[in-house]
CSV table of C-alpha atoms in Angstrom, one decimal:
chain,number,residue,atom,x,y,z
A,1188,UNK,CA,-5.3,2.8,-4.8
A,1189,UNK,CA,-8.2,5.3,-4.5
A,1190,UNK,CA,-10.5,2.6,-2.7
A,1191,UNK,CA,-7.4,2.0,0.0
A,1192,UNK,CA,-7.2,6.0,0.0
A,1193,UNK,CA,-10.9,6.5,0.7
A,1194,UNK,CA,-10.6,4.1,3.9
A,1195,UNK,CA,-7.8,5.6,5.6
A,1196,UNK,CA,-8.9,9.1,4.0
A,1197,UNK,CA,-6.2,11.5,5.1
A,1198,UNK,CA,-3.4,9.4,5.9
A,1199,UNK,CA,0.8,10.3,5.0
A,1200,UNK,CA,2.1,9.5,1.8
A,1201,UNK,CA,4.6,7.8,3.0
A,1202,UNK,CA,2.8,5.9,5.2
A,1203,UNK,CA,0.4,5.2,2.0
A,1204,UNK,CA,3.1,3.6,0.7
A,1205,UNK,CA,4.0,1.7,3.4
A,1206,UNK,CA,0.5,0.4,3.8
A,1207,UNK,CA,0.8,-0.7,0.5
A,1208,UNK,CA,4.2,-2.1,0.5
A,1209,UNK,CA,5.1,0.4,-2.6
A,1210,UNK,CA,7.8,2.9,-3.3
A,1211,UNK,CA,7.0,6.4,-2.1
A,1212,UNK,CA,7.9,7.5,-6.0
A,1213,UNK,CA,5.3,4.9,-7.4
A,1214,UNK,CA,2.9,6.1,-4.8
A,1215,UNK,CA,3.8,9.6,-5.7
A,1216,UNK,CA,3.5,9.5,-8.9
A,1217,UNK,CA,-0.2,7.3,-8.5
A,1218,UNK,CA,-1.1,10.3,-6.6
A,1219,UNK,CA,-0.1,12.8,-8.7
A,1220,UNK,CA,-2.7,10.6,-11.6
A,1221,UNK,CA,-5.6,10.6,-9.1
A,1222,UNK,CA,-4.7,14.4,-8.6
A,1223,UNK,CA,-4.8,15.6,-11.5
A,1224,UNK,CA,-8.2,14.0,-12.1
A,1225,UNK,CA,-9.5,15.7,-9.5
A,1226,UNK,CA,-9.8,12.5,-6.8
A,1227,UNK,CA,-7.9,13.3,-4.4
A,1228,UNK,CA,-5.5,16.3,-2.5
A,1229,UNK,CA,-3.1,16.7,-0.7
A,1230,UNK,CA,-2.6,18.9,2.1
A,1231,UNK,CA,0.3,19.9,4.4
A,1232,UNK,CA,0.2,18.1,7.8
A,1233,UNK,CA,-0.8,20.7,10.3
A,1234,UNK,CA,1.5,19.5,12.4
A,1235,UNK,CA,4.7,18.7,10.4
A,1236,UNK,CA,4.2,20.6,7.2
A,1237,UNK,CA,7.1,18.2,5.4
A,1238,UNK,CA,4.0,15.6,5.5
A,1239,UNK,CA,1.3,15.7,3.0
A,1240,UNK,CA,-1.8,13.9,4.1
A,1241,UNK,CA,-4.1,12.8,1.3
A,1242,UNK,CA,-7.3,13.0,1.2
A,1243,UNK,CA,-10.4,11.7,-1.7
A,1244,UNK,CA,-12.3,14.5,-3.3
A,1245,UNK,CA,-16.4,14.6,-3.6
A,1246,UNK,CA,-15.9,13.4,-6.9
A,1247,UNK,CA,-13.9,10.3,-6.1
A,1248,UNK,CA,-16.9,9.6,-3.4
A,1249,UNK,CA,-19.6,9.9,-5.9
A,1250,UNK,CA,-16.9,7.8,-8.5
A,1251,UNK,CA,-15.9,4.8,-5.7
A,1252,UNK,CA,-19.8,4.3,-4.3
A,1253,UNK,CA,-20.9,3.5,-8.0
A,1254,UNK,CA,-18.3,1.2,-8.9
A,1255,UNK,CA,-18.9,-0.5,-4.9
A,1256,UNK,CA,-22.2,-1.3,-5.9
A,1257,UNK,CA,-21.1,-2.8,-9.2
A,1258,UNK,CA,-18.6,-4.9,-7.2
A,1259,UNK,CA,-21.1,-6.1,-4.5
A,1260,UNK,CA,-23.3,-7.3,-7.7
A,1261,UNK,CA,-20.7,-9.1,-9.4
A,1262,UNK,CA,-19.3,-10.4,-5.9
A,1263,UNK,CA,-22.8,-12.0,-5.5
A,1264,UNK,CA,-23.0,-13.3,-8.6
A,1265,UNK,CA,-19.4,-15.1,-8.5
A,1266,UNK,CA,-20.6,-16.4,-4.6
A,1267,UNK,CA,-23.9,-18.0,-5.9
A,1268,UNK,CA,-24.8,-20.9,-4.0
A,1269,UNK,CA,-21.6,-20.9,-1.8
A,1270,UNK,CA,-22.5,-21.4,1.9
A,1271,UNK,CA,-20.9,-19.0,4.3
A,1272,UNK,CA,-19.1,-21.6,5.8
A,1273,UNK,CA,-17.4,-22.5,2.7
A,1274,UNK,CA,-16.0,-19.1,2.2
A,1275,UNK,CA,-14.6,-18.1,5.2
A,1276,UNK,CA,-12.7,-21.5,5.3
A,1277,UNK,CA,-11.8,-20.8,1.5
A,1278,UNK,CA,-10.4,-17.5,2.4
A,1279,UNK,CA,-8.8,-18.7,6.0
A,1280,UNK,CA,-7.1,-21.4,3.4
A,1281,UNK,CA,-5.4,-18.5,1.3
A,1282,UNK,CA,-4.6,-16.5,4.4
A,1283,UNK,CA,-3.0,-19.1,5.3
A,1284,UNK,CA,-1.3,-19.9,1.9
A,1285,UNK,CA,-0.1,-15.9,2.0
A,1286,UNK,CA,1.1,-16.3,5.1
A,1287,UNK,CA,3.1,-19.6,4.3
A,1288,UNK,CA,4.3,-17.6,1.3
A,1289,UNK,CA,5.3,-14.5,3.0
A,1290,UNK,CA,7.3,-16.7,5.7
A,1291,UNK,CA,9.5,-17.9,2.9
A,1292,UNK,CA,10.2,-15.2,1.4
A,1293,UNK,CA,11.4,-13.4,4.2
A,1294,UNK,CA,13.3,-16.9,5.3
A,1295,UNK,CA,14.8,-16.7,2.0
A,1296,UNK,CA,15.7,-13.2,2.2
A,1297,UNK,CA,17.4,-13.3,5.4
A,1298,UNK,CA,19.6,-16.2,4.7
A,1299,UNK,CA,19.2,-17.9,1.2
A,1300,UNK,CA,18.1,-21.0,2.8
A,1301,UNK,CA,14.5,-22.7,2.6
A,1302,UNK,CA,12.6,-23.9,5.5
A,1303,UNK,CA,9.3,-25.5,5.9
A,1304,UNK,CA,6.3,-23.1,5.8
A,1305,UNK,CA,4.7,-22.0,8.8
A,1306,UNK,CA,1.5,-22.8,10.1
A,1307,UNK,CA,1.5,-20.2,12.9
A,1308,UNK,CA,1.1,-17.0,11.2
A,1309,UNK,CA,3.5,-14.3,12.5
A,1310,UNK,CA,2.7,-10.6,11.9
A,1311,UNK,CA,4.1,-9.4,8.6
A,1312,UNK,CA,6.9,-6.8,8.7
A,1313,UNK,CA,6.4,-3.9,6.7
A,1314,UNK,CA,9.3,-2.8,4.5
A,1315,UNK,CA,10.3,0.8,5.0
A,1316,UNK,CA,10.4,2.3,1.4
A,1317,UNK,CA,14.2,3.8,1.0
């Protein structure tokens, strides 16, 4: 959650949630965690002051750009003597496989009846948190 926030640093809560297909309570109540901590705040929209836009604190900088460098060192480590080649078609593969997956689901949801997967992605639809 705090690396997502630190990449669209500033963004709606709501739309937080959107983003990451959550409730607005469970994203709420994720914020209020990271806020108490002291990673992150929230500030009225200047705008529309019913919208709080949060936004990662120094601290949560200083905290995200130590544990990046930890990832990119175990990320190497796991991609040892993989070619390039063989991981973007890996990852293309389970794009695809999300995809597929996402394509029944909403298949499913719509009508209770299965059909075959897709192999032409279509854009997913974001579900608006009630």
């Amino acid at each position: 959650m705090l690396a997502f926030i630190s990449r669209k640093d500033g963004l709606p809560q709501v739309q937080l949630a959107n983003e990451l297909d959550v409730g607005k309570v469970a994203v709420g109540a994720l914020i209020d965690r990271l806020e108490s901590s002291g990673f992150v705040v929230r500030h009225p929209d200047p705008v529309d002051r019913r919208v709080k836009r949060v936004f990662v604190t120094k601290q949560a900088k200083g905290f995200l750009e130590r544990i990046r460098k930890e990832t990119d060192k175990f990320n190497a480590s796991i991609a040892k003597g993989i070619d390039r080649k063989e991981l973007e078609a890996a990852s293309h593969a389970l794009l695809a496989m999300k995809r597929n997956l996402l394509a029944l689901s909403d298949v499913n949801a719509s009508n209770g009846t299965k059909e075959e997967p897709v192999t032409k992605p279509k854009p997913r639809r974001r579900r608006r948190a009630a």
